[in-house]
PDB file of C-alpha atoms and ligand atoms in Angstrom:
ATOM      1  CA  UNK A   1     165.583 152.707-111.255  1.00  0.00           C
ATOM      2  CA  UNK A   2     169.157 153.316-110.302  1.00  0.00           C
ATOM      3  CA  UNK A   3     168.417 154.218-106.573  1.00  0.00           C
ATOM      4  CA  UNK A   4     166.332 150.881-105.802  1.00  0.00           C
ATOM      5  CA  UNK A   5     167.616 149.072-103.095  1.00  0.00           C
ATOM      6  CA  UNK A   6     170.096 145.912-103.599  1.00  0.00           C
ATOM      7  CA  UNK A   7     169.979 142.594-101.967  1.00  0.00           C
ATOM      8  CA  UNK A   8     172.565 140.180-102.195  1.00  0.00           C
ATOM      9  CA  UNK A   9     171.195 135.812-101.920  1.00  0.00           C
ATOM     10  CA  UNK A  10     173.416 133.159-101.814  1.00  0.00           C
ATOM     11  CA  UNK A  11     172.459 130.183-103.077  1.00  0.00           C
ATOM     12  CA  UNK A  12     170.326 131.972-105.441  1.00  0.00           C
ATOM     13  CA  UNK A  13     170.216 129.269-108.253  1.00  0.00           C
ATOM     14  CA  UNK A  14     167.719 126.811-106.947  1.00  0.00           C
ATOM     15  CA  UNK A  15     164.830 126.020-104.642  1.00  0.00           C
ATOM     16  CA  UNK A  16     164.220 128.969-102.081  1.00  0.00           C
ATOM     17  CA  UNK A  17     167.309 130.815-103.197  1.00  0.00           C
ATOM     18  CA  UNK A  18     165.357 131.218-106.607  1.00  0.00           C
ATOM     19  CA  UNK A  19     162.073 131.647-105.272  1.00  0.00           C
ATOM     20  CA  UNK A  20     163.302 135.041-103.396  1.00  0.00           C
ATOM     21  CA  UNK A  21     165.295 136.923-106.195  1.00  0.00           C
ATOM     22  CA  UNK A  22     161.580 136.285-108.214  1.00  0.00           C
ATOM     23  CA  UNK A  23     160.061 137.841-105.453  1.00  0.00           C
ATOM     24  CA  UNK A  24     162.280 141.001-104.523  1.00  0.00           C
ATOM     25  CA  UNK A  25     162.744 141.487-108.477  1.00  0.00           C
ATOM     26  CA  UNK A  26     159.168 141.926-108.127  1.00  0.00           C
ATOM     27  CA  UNK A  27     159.590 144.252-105.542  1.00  0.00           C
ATOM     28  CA  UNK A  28     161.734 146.252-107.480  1.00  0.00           C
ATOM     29  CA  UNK A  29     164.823 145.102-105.742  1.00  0.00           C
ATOM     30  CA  UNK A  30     168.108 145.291-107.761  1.00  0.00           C
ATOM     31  CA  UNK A  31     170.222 141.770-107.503  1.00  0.00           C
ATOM     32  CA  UNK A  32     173.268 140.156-106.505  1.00  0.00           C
ATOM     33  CA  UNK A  33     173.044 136.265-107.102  1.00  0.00           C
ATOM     34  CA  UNK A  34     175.821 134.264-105.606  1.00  0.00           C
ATOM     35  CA  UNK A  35     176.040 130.313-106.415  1.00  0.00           C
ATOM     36  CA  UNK A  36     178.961 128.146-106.976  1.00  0.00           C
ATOM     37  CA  UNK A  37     178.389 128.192-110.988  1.00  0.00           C
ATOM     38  CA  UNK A  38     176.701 131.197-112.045  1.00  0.00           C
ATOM     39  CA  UNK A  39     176.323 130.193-115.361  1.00  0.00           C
ATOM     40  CA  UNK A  40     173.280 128.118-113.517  1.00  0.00           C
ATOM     41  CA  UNK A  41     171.851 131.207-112.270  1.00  0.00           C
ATOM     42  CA  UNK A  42     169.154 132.608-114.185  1.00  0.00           C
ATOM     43  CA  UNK A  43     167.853 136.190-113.138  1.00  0.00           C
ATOM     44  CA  UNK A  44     164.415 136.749-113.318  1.00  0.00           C
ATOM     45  CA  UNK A  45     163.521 138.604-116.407  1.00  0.00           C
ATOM     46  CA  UNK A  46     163.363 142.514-116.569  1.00  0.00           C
ATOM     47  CA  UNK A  47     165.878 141.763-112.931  1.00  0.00           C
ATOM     48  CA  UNK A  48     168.734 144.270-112.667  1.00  0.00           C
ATOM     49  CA  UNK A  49     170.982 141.741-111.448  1.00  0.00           C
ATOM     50  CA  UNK A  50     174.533 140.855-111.052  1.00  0.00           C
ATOM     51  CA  UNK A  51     175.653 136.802-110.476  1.00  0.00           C
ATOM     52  CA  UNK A  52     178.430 136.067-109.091  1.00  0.00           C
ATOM     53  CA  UNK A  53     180.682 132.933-108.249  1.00  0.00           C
ATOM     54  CA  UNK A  54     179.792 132.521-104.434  1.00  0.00           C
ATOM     55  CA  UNK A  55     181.423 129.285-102.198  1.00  0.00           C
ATOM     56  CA  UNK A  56     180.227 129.317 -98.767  1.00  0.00           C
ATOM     57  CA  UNK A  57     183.024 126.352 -98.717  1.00  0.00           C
ATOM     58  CA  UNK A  58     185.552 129.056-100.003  1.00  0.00           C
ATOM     59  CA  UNK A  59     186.268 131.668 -97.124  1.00  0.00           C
ATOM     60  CA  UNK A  60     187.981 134.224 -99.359  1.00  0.00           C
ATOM     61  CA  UNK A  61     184.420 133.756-101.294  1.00  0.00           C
ATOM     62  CA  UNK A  62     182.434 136.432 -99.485  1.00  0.00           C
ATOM     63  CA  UNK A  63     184.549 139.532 -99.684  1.00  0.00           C
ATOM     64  CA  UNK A  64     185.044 138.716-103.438  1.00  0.00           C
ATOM     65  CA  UNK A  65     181.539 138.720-104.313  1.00  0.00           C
ATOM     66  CA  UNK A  66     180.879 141.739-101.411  1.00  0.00           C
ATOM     67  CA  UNK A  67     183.367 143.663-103.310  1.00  0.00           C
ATOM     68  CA  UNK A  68     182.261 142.705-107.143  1.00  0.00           C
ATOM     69  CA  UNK A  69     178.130 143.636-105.431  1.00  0.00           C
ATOM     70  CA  UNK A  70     179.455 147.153-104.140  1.00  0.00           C
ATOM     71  CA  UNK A  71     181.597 148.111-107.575  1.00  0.00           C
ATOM     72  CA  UNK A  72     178.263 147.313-109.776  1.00  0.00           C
ATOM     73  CA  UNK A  73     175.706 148.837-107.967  1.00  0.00           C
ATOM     74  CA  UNK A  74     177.444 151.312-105.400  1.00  0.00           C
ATOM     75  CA  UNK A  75     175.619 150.257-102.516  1.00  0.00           C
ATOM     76  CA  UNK A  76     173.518 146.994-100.073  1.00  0.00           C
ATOM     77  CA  UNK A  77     170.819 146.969 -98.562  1.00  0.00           C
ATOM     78  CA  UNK A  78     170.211 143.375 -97.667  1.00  0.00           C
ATOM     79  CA  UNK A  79     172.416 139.982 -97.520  1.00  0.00           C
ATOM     80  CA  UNK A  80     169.611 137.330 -97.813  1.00  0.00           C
ATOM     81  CA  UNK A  81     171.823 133.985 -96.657  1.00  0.00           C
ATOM     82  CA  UNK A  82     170.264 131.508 -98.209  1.00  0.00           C
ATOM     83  CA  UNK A  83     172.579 128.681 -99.271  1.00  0.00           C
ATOM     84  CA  UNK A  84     173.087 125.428 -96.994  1.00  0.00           C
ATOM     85  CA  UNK A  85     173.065 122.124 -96.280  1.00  0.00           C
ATOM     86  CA  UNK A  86     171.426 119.384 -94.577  1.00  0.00           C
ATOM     87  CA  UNK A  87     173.319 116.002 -93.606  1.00  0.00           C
ATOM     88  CA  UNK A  88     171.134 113.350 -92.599  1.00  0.00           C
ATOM     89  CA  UNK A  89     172.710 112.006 -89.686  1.00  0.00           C
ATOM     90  CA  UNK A  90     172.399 110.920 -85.879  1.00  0.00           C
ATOM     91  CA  UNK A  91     174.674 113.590 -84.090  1.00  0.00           C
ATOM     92  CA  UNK A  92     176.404 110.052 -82.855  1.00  0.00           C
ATOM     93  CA  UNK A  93     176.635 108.364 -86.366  1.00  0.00           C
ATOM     94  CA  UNK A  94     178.705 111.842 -87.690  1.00  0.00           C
ATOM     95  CA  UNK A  95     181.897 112.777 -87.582  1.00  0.00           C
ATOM     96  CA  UNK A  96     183.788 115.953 -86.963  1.00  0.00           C
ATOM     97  CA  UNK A  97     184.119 116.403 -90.888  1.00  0.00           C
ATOM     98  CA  UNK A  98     180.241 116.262 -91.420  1.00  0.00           C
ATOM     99  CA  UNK A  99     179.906 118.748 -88.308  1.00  0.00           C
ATOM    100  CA  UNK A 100     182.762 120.854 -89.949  1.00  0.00           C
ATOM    101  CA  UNK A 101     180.991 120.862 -92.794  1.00  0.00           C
ATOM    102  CA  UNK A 102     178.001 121.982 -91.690  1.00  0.00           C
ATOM    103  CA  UNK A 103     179.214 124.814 -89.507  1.00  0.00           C
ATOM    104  CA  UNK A 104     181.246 126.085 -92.067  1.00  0.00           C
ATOM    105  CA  UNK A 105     178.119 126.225 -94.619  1.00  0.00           C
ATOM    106  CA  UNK A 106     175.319 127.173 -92.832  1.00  0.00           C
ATOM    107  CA  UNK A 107     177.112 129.221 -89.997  1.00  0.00           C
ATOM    108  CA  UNK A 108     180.438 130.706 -90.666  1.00  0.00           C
ATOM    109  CA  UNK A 109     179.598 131.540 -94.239  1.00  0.00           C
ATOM    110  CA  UNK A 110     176.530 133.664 -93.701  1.00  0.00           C
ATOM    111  CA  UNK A 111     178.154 135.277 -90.481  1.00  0.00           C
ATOM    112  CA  UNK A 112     181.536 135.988 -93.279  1.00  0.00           C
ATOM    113  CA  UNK A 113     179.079 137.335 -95.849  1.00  0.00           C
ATOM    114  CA  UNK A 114     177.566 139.826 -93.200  1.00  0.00           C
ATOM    115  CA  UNK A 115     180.536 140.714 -91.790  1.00  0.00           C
ATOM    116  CA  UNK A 116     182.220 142.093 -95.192  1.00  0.00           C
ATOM    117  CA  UNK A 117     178.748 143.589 -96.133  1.00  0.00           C
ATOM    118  CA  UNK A 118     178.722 144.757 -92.833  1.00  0.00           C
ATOM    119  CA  UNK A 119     179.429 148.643 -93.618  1.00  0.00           C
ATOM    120  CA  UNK A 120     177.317 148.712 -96.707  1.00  0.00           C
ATOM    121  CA  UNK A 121     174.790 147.727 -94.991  1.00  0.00           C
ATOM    122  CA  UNK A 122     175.379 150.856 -92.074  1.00  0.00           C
ATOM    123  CA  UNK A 123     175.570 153.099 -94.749  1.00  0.00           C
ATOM    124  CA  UNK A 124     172.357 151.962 -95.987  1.00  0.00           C
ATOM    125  CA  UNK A 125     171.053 153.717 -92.874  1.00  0.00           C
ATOM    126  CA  UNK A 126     167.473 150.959 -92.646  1.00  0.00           C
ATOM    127  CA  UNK A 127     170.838 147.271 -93.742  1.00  0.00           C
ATOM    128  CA  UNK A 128     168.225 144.384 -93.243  1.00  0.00           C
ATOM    129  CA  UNK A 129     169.768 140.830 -92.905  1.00  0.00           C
ATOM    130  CA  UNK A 130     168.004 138.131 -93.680  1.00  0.00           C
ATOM    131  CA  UNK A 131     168.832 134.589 -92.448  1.00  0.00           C
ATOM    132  CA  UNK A 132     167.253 131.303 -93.893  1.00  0.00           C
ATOM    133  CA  UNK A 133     167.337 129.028 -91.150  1.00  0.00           C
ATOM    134  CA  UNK A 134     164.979 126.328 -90.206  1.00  0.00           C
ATOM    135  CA  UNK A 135     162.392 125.337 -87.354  1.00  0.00           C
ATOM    136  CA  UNK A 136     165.325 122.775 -86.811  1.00  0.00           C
ATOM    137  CA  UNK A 137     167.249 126.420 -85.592  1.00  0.00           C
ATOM    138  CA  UNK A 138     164.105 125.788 -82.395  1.00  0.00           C
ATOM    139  CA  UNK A 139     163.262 122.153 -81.837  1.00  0.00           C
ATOM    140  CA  UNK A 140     165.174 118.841 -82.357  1.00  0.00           C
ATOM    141  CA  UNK A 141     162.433 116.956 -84.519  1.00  0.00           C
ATOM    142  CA  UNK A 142     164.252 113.593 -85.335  1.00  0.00           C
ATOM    143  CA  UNK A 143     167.387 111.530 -84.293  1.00  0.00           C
ATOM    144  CA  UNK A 144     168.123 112.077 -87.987  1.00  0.00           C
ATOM    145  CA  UNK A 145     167.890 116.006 -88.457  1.00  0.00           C
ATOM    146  CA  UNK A 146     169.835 115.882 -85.263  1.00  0.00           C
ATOM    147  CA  UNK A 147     173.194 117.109 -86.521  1.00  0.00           C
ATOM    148  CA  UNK A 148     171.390 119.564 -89.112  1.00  0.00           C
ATOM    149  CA  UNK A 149     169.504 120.850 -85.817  1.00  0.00           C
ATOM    150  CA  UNK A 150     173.243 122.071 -84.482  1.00  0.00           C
ATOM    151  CA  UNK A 151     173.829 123.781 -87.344  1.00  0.00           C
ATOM    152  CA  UNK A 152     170.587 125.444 -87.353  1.00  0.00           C
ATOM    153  CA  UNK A 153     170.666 126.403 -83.603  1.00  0.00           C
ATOM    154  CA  UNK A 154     173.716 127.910 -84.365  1.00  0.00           C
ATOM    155  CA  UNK A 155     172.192 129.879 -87.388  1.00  0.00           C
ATOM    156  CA  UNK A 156     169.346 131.168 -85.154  1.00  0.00           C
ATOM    157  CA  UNK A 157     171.811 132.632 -82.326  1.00  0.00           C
ATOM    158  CA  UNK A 158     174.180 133.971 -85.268  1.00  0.00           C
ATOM    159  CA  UNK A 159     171.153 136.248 -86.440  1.00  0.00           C
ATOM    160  CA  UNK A 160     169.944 136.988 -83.029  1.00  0.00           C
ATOM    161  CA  UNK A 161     173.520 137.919 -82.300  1.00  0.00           C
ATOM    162  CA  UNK A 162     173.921 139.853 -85.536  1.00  0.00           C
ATOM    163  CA  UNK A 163     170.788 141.841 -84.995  1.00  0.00           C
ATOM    164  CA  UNK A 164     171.873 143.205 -81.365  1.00  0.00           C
ATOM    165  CA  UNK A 165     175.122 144.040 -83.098  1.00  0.00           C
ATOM    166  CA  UNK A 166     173.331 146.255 -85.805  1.00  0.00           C
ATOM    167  CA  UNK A 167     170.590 147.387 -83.226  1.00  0.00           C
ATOM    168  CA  UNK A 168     171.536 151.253 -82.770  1.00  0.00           C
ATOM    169  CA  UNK A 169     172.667 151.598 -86.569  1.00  0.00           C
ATOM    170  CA  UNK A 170     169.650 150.903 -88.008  1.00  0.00           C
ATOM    171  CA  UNK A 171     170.402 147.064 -89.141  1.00  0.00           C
ATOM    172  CA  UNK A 172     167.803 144.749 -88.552  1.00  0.00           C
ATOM    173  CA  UNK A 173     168.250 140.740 -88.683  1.00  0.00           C
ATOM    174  CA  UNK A 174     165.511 138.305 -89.273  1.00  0.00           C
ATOM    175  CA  UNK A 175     165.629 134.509 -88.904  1.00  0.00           C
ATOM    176  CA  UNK A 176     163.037 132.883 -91.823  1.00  0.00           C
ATOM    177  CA  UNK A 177     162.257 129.585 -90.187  1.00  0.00           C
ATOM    178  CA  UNK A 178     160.281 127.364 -92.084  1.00  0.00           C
ATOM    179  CA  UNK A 179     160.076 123.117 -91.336  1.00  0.00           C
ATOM    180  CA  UNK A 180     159.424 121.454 -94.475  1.00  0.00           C
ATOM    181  CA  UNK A 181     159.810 123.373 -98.017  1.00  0.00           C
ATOM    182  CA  UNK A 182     159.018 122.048-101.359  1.00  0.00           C
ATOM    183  CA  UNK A 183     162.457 121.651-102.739  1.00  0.00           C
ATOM    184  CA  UNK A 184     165.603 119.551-103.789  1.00  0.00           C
ATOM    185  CA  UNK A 185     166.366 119.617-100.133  1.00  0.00           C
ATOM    186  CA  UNK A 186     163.513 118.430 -98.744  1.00  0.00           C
ATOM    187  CA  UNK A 187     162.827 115.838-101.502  1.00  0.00           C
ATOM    188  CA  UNK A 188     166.241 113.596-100.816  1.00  0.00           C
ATOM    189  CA  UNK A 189     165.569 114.085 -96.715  1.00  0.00           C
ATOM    190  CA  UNK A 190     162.001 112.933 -96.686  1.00  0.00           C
ATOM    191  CA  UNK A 191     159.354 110.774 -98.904  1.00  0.00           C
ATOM    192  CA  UNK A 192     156.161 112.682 -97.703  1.00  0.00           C
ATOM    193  CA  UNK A 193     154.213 114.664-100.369  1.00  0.00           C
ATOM    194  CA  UNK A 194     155.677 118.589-101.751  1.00  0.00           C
ATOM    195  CA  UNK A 195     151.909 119.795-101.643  1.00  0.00           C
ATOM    196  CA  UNK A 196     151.645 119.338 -98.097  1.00  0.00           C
ATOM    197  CA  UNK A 197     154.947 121.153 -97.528  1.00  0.00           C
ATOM    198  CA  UNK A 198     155.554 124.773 -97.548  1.00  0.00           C
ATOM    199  CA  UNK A 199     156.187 125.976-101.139  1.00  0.00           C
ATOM    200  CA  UNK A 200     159.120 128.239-101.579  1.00  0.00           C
ATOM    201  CA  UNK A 201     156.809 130.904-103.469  1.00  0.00           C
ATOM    202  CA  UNK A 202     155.455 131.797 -99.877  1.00  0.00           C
ATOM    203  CA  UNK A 203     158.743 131.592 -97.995  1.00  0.00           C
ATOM    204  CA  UNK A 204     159.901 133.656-100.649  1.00  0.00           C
ATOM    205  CA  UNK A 205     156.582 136.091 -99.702  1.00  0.00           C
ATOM    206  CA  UNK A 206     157.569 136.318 -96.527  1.00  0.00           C
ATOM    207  CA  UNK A 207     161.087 137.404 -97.219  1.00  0.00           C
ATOM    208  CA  UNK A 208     159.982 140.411 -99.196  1.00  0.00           C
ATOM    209  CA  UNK A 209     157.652 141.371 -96.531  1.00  0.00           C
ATOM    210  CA  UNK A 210     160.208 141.429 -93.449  1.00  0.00           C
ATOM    211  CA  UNK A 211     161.965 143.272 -95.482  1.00  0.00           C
ATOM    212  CA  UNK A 212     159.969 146.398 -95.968  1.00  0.00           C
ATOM    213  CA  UNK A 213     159.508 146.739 -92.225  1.00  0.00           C
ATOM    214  CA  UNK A 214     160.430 150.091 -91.249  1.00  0.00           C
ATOM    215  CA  UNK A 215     163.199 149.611 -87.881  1.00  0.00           C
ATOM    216  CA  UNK A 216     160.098 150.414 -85.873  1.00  0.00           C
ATOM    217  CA  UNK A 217     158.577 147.373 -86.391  1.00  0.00           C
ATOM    218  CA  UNK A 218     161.181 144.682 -87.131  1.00  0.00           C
ATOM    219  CA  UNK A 219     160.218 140.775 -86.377  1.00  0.00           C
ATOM    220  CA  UNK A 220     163.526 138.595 -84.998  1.00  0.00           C
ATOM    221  CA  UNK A 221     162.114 135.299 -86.134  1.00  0.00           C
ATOM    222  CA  UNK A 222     159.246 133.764 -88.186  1.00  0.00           C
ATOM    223  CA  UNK A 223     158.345 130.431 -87.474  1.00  0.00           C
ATOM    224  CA  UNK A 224     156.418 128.504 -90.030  1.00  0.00           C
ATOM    225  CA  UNK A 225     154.550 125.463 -90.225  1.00  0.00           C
ATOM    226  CA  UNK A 226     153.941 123.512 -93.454  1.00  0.00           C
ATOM    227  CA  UNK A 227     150.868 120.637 -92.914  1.00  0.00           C
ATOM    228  CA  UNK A 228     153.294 117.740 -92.337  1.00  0.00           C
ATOM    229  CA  UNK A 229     154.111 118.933 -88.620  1.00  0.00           C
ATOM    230  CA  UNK A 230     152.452 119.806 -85.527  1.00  0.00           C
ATOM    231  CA  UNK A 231     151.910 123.275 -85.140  1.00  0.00           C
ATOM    232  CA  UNK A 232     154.990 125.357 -83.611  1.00  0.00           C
TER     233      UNK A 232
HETATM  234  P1  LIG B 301     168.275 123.539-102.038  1.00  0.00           P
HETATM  235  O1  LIG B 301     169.161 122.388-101.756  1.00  0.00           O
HETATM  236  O2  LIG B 301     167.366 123.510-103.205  1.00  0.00           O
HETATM  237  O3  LIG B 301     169.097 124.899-102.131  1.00  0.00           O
HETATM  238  C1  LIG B 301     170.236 125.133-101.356  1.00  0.00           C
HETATM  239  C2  LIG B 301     171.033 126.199-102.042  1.00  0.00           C
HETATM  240  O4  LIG B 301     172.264 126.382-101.331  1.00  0.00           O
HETATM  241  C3  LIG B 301     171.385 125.801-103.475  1.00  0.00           C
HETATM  242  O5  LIG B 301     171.295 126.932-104.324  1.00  0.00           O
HETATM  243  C4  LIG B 301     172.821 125.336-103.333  1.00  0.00           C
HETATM  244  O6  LIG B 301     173.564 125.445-104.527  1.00  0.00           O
HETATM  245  C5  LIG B 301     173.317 126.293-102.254  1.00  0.00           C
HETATM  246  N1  LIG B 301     174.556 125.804-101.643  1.00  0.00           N
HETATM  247  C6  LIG B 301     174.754 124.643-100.995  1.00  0.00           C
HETATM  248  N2  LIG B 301     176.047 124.528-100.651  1.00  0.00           N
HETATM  249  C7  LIG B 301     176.672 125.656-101.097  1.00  0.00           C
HETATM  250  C8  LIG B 301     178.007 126.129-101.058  1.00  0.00           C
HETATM  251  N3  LIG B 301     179.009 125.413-100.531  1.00  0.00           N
HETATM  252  N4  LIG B 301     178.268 127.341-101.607  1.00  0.00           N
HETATM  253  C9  LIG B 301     177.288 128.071-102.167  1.00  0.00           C
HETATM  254  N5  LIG B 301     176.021 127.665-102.250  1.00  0.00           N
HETATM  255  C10 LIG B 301     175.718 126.468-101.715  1.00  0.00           C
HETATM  256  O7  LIG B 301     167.426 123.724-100.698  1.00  0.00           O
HETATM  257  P2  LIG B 301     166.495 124.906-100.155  1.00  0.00           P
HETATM  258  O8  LIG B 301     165.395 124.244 -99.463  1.00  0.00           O
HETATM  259  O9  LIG B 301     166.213 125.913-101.203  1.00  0.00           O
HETATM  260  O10 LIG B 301     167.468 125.537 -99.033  1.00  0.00           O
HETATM  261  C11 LIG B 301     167.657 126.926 -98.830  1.00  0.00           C
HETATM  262  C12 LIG B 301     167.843 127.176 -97.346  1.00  0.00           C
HETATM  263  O11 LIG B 301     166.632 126.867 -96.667  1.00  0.00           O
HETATM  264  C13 LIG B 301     168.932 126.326 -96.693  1.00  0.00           C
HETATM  265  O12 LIG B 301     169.682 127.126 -95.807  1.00  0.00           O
HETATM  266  C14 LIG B 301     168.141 125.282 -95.931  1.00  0.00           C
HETATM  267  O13 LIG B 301     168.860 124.774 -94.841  1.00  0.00           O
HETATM  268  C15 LIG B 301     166.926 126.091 -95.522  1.00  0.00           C
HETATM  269  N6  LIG B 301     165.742 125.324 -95.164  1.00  0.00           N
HETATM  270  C16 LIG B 301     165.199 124.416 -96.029  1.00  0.00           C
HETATM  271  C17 LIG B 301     164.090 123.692 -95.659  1.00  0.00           C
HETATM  272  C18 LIG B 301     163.488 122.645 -96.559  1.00  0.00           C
HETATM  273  O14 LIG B 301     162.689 121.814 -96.071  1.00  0.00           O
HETATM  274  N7  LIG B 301     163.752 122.669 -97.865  1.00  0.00           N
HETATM  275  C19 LIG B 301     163.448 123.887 -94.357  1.00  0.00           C
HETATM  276  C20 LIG B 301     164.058 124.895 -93.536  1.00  0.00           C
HETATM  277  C21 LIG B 301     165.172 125.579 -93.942  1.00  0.00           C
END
C-alpha cells in the first residue's frame, strides 16, 4: 500500500528494536531500520522497508538517514528511538566519558533524530514519537543502574518536553518504560531468569498500540513491570 504510514527505529537490528519493526510490519507500517551495520538488519518478510546506516555516536547520522527515509517513501509518521545503552556503574565509580557517552546515546541522539524528522512528522498532520526509555527514566533501583538512571531521567523529560513542543500540531510523544526486558541488554546487566522478565514481543505490542491512538486520547508514559520487581 503506497499511502501506509512510515516509522523510522533505530536500533532496529536486535532485541526490542527487532521486536517492533515485526510488530508495525504487522500493522501494515512501511519501514525505516537504522543500525550501525545494516547488513545485520533483517526486515521482516513481506516488510516494505528501507535500512539504513544509523550512529547515534555519529551526529551528522540522523539527518542522513532522515533524509535517505523521506527520498524513499515521501513521507514519516513516527521516529520510534530505540537504540541505547546501559553502563553498569555507580554514578561515583564513572567518569565524565561514560556519562558522555551515555547522554550522547540515549539522549542527544533521539532528541537529533526528532528534531530533523521534526517537519515530516507536522506534515503528517497525527507525527507520533515514540521513546524507549526505561522505569530507570522514574526510580533509581540500584547503586549500579545509577548512572544509566541519569540517562534515562533525561530520556523521560526529553519526550515529555518533545510532546509539549508538538502539542498544537498534532505530534504526540510517548515514553515506553519497561524495567527488565528479555534481551542482550538485560542478559550482561543481570543473572536473573528471561522468563520472568518482560519479553520484547509485548513491549513491542505496546508500541503498535500507542501508536494508533487518535490525538484525542494520547498516553505520555507507560510504565511496565516484568515479575522480577515490585510493582510500579
Ligand atoms: P539491545 O542491547 O539488544 O539493543 C540495543 C540496540 O541499540 C541495538 O540494536 C544496538 O545496536 C543499538 N545501539 C546501541 N548503540 C548504538 C549506537 N551508537 N548507534 C546505533 N545503534 C546503537 O537492548 P534492548 O533491550 O533491545 O534495548 C532497546 C532500548 O530499550 C534501549 O534504549 C534500552 O535502554 C531500553 N530498555 C531496555 C531494557 C532491558 O531490560 N532490556 C529495560 C528498559 C529499557
Amino acid at each position: 500500500m503506497t499511502d501506509a504510514r512510515v516509522a523510522m527505529i533505530s536500533g532496529a537490528s536486535r532485541g526490542i528494536g527487532s521486536e517492533i519493526a515485526a510488530a508495525l510490519a504487522r500493522a501494515g507500517w512501511r519501514l525505516s531500520l537504522g543500525a550501525r551495520n545494516p547488513a545485520q538488519l533483517t526486515p521482516p518478510p513481506g516488510a516494505d522497508a528501507l535500512a539504513h546506516c544509523f550512529d547515534a555516536r555519529d551526529p551528522a547520522s540522523e539527518k542522513l538517514w532522515v533524509a535517505a527515509t523521506a527520498e524513499r517513501f515521501g513521507r514519516i509518521d513516527a521516529v520510534i528511538a530505540n537504540a541505547g545503552i546501559m553502563i553498569p556503574k555507580t554514578v561515583i565509580a564513572a567518569d565524565d566519558a561514560d556519562l558522555d557517552d551515555l547522554i550522547q546515546v540515549n539522549v542527544k541522539s533521539p532528541l537529533r533524530l526528532v528534531r530533523a524528522a521534526w517537519p515530516h512528522l507536522v506534515a503528517s498532520g497525527h507525527g507520533r514519537v515514540v521513546t524507549i526509555a526505561s522505569l530507570s527514566g522514574k526510580r533509581v533501583k540500584s547503586a549500579g543502574s545509577g548512572l544509566y538512571a541519569v540517562s534515562k531521567f533525561a530520556a523521560l523529560a526529553m519526550t515529555h518536553a518533545i510532546r509539549h513542543a508538538g502539542w498544537d500540531e498534532g505530534v504526540r510523544a510517548t515514553a515506553i518504560c519497561p524495567g527488565f526486558v528479555a534481551t542482550d541488554m538485560a542478559a550482561a546487566a543481570t543473572s536473573r531468569p528471561p522468563e520472568g522478565m518482560t519479553q520484547p514481543q509485548d513491549v513491542a505490542r505496546i508500541v503498535a498500540f500507542v501508536l494508533d491512538l487518535p490525538g484525542t486520547a494520547s498516553i505520555a508514559e507507560v510504565p511496565i513491570n516484568s515479575t522480577l520487581e515490585d510493582s510500579w
